[in-house]
PDB file of C-alpha atoms in Angstrom:
ATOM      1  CA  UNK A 112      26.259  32.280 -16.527  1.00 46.00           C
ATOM      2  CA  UNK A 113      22.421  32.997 -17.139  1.00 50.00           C
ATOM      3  CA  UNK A 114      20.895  29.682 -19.358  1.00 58.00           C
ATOM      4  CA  UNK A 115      19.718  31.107 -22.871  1.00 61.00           C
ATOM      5  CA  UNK A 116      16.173  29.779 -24.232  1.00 61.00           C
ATOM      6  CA  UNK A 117      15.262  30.379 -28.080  1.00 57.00           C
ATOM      7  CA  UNK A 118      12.986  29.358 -30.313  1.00 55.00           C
ATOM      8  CA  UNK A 119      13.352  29.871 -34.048  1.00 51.00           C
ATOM      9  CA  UNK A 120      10.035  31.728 -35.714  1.00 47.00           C
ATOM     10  CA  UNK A 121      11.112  30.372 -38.757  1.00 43.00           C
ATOM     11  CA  UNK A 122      11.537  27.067 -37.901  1.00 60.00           C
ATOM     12  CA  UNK A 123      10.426  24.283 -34.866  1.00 76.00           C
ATOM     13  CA  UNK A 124      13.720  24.130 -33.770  1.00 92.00           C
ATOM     14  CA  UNK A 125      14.369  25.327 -29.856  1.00 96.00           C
ATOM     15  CA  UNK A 126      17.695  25.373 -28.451  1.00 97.00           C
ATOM     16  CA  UNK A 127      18.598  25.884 -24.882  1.00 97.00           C
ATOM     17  CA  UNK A 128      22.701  26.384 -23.209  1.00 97.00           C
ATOM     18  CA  UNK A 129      24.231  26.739 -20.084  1.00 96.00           C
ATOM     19  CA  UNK A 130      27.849  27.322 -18.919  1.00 95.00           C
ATOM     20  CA  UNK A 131      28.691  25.596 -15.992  1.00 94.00           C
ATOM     21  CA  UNK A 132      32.196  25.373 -13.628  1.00 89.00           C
ATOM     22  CA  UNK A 133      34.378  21.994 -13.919  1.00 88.00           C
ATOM     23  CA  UNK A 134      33.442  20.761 -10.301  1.00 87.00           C
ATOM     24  CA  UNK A 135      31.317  17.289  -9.240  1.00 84.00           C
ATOM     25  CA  UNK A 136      28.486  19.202  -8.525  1.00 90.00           C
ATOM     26  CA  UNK A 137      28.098  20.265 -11.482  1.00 92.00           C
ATOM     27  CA  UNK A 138      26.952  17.197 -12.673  1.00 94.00           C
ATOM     28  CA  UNK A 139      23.677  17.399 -11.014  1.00 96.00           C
ATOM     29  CA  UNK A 140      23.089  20.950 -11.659  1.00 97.00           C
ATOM     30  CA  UNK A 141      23.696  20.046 -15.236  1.00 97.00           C
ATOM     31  CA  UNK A 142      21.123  17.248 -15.770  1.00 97.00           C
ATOM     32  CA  UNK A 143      18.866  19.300 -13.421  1.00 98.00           C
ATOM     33  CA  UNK A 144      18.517  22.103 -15.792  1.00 98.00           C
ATOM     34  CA  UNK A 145      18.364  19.415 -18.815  1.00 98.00           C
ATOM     35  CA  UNK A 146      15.231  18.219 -17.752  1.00 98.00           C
ATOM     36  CA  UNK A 147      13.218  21.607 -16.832  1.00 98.00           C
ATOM     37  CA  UNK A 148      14.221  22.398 -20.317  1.00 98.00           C
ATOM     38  CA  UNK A 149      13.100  19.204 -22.091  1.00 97.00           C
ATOM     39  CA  UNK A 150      10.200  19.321 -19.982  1.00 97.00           C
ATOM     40  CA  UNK A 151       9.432  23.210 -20.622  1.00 96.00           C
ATOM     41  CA  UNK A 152       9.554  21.910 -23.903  1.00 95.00           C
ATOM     42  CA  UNK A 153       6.547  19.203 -23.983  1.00 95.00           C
ATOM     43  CA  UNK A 154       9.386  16.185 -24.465  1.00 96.00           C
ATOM     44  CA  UNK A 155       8.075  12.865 -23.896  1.00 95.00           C
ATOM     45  CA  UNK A 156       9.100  11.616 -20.540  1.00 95.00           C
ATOM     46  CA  UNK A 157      11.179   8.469 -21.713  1.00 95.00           C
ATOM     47  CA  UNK A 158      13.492  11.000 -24.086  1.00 97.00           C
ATOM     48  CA  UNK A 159      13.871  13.414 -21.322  1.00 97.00           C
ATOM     49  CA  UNK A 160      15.017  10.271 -19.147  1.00 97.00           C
ATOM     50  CA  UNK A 161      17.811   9.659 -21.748  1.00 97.00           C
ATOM     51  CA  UNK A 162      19.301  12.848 -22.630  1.00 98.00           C
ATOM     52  CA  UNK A 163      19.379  13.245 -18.868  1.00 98.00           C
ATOM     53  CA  UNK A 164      21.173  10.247 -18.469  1.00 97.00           C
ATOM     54  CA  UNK A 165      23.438  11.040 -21.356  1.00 97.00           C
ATOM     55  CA  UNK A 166      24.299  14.732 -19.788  1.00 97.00           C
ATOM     56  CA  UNK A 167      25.127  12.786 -16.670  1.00 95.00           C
ATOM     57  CA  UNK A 168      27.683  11.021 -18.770  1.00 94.00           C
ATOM     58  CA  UNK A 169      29.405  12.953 -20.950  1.00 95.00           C
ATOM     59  CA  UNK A 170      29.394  16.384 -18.540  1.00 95.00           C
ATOM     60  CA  UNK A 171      31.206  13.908 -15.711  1.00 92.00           C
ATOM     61  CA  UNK A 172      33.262  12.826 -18.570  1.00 90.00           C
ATOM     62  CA  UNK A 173      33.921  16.782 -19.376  1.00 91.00           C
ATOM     63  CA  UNK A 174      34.991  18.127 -16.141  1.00 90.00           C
ATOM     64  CA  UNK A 175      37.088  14.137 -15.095  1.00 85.00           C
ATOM     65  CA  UNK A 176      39.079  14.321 -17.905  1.00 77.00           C
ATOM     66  CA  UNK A 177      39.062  18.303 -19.236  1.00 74.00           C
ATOM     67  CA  UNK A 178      42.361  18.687 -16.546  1.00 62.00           C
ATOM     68  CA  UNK A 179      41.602  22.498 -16.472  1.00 65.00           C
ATOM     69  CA  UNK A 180      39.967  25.156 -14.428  1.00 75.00           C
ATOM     70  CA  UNK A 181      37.805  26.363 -17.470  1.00 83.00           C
ATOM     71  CA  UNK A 182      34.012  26.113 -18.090  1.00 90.00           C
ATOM     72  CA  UNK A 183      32.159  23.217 -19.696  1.00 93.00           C
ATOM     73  CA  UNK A 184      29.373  24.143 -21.878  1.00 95.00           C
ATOM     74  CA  UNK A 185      25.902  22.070 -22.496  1.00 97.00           C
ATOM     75  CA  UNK A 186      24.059  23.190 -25.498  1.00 98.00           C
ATOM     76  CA  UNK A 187      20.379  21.156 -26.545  1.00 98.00           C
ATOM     77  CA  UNK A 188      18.279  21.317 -29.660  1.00 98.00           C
ATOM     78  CA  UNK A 189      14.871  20.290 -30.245  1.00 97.00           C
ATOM     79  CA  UNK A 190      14.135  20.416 -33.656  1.00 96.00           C
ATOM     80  CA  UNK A 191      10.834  18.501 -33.199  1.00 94.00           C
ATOM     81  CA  UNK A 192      11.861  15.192 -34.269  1.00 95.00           C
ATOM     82  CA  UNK A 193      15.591  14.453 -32.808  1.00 97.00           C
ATOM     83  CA  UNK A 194      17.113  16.038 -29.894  1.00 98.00           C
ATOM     84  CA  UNK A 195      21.038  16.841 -29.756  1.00 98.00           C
ATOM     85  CA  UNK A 196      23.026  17.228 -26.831  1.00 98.00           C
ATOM     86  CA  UNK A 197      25.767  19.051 -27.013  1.00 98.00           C
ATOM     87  CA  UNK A 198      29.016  18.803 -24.188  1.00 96.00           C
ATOM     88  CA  UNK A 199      31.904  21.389 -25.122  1.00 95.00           C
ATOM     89  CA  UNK A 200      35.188  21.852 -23.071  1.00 92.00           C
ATOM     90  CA  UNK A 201      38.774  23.283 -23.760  1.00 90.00           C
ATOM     91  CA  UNK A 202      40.510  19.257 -24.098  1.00 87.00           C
ATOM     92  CA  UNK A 203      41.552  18.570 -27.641  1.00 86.00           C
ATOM     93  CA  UNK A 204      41.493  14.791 -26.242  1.00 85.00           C
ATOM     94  CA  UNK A 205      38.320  13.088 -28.085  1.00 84.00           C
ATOM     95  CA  UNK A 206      36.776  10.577 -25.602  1.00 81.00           C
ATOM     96  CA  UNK A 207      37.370   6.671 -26.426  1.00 74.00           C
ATOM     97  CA  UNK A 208      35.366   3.534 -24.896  1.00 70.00           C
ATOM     98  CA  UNK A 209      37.699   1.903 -23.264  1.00 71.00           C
ATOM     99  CA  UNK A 210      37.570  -2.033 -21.910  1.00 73.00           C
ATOM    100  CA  UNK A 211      37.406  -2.359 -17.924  1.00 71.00           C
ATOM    101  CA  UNK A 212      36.995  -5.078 -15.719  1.00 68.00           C
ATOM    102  CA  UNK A 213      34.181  -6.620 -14.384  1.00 69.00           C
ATOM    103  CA  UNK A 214      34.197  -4.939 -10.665  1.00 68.00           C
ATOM    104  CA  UNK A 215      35.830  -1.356 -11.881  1.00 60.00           C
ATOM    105  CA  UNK A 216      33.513   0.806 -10.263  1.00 65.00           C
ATOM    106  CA  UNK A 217      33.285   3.161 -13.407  1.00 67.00           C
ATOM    107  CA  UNK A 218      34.766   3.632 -17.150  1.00 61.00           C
ATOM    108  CA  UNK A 219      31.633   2.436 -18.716  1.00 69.00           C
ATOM    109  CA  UNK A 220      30.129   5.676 -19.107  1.00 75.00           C
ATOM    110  CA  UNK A 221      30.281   5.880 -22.971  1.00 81.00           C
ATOM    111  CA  UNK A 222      29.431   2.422 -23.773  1.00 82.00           C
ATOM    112  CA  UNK A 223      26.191   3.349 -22.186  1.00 84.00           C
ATOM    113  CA  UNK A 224      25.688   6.257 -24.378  1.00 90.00           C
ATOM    114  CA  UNK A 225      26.689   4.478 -27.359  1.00 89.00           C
ATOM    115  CA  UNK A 226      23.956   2.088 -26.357  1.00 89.00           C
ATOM    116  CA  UNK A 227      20.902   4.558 -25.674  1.00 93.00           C
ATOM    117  CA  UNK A 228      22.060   7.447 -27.945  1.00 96.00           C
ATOM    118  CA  UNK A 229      20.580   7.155 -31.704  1.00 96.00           C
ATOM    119  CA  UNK A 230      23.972   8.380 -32.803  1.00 97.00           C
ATOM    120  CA  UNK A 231      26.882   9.606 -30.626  1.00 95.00           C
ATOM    121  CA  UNK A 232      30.116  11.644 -31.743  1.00 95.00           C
ATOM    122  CA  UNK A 233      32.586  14.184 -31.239  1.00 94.00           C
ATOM    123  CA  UNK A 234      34.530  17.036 -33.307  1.00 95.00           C
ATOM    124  CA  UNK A 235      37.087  19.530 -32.812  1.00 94.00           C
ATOM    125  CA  UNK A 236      36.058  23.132 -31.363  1.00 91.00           C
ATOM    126  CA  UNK A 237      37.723  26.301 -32.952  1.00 87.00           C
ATOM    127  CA  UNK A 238      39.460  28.131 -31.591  1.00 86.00           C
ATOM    128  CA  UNK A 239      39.982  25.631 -29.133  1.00 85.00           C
ATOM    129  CA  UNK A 240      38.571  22.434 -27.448  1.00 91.00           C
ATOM    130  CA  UNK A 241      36.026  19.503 -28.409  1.00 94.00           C
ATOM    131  CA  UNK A 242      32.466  18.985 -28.692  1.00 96.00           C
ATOM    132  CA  UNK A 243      31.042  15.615 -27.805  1.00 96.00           C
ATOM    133  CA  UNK A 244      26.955  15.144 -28.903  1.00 97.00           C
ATOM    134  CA  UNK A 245      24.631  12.730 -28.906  1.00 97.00           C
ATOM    135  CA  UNK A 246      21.221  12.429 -30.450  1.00 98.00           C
ATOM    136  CA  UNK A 247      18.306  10.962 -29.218  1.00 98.00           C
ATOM    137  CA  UNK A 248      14.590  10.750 -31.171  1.00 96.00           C
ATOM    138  CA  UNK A 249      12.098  13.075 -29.299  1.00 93.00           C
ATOM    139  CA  UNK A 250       9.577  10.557 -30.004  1.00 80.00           C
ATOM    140  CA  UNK A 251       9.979   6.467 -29.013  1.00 63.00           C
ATOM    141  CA  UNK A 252      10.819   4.271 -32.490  1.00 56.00           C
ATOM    142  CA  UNK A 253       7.617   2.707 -33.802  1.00 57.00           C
TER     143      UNK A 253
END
């Protein structure tokens, strides 16, 4: 599906979305179109560099452990001051840090957004599925 691109006349806020099919690829695709946005957008390079790495994360997280054939959607807002990062897919399972060894090649993938994220989260999706975000400031902290 097309991405969608608005910007509120009311308001700063800009939001930008993009379906995308549960398959490894899709990884790259996603944090490819991440960045055009955030830099279409004017964001600073060293938040774009984050929520990038942050789609990386949770969107492999989304399609490894979604166990269905359905699409995973990536939805960003800028409203000026904080971005959010939005990863939805049709798993009620909410993800969980989990404790791996030293020489496990992965499973660290949320304790690294828990450390770069300014907040991190997930909620239930009606009618059906999860949301996990993350926000990170548009601007470096002072």
């Amino acid at each position: 599906m097309p991405a969608t691109n608005t910007q509120d006349d009311r308001a700063t806020a800009q939001t930008w979305e993009m379906w995308f099919t549960p398959f490894p690829k899709t990884v790259y695709i996603a944090r490819r179109q991440v960045w055009r946005a955030l830099t279409g957008w004017g964001v600073p390079e060293d938040a774009v560099d984050t929520t990038v790495l942050i789609t990386s994360e949770l969107v492999t997280n989304a399609i490894r452990h979604c166990d269905t054939q359905r699409l995973v959607h990536v939805h960003l807002t800028d409203d000026g001051t904080v971005l959010l990062l939005e990863v939805s897919d049709p798993s009620r399972r909410h993800p969980r840090p989990v404790i791996v060894p030293s020489d496990a090649e992965n499973g660290r993938g949320l304790m690294l957004v828990r450390v770069v994220a300014a907040d991190f989260g997930a909620r239930d999706r009606d009618p059906v599925g999860k949301t996990v975000w993350a926000t990170v400031p548009r601007l470096p902290a002072p």
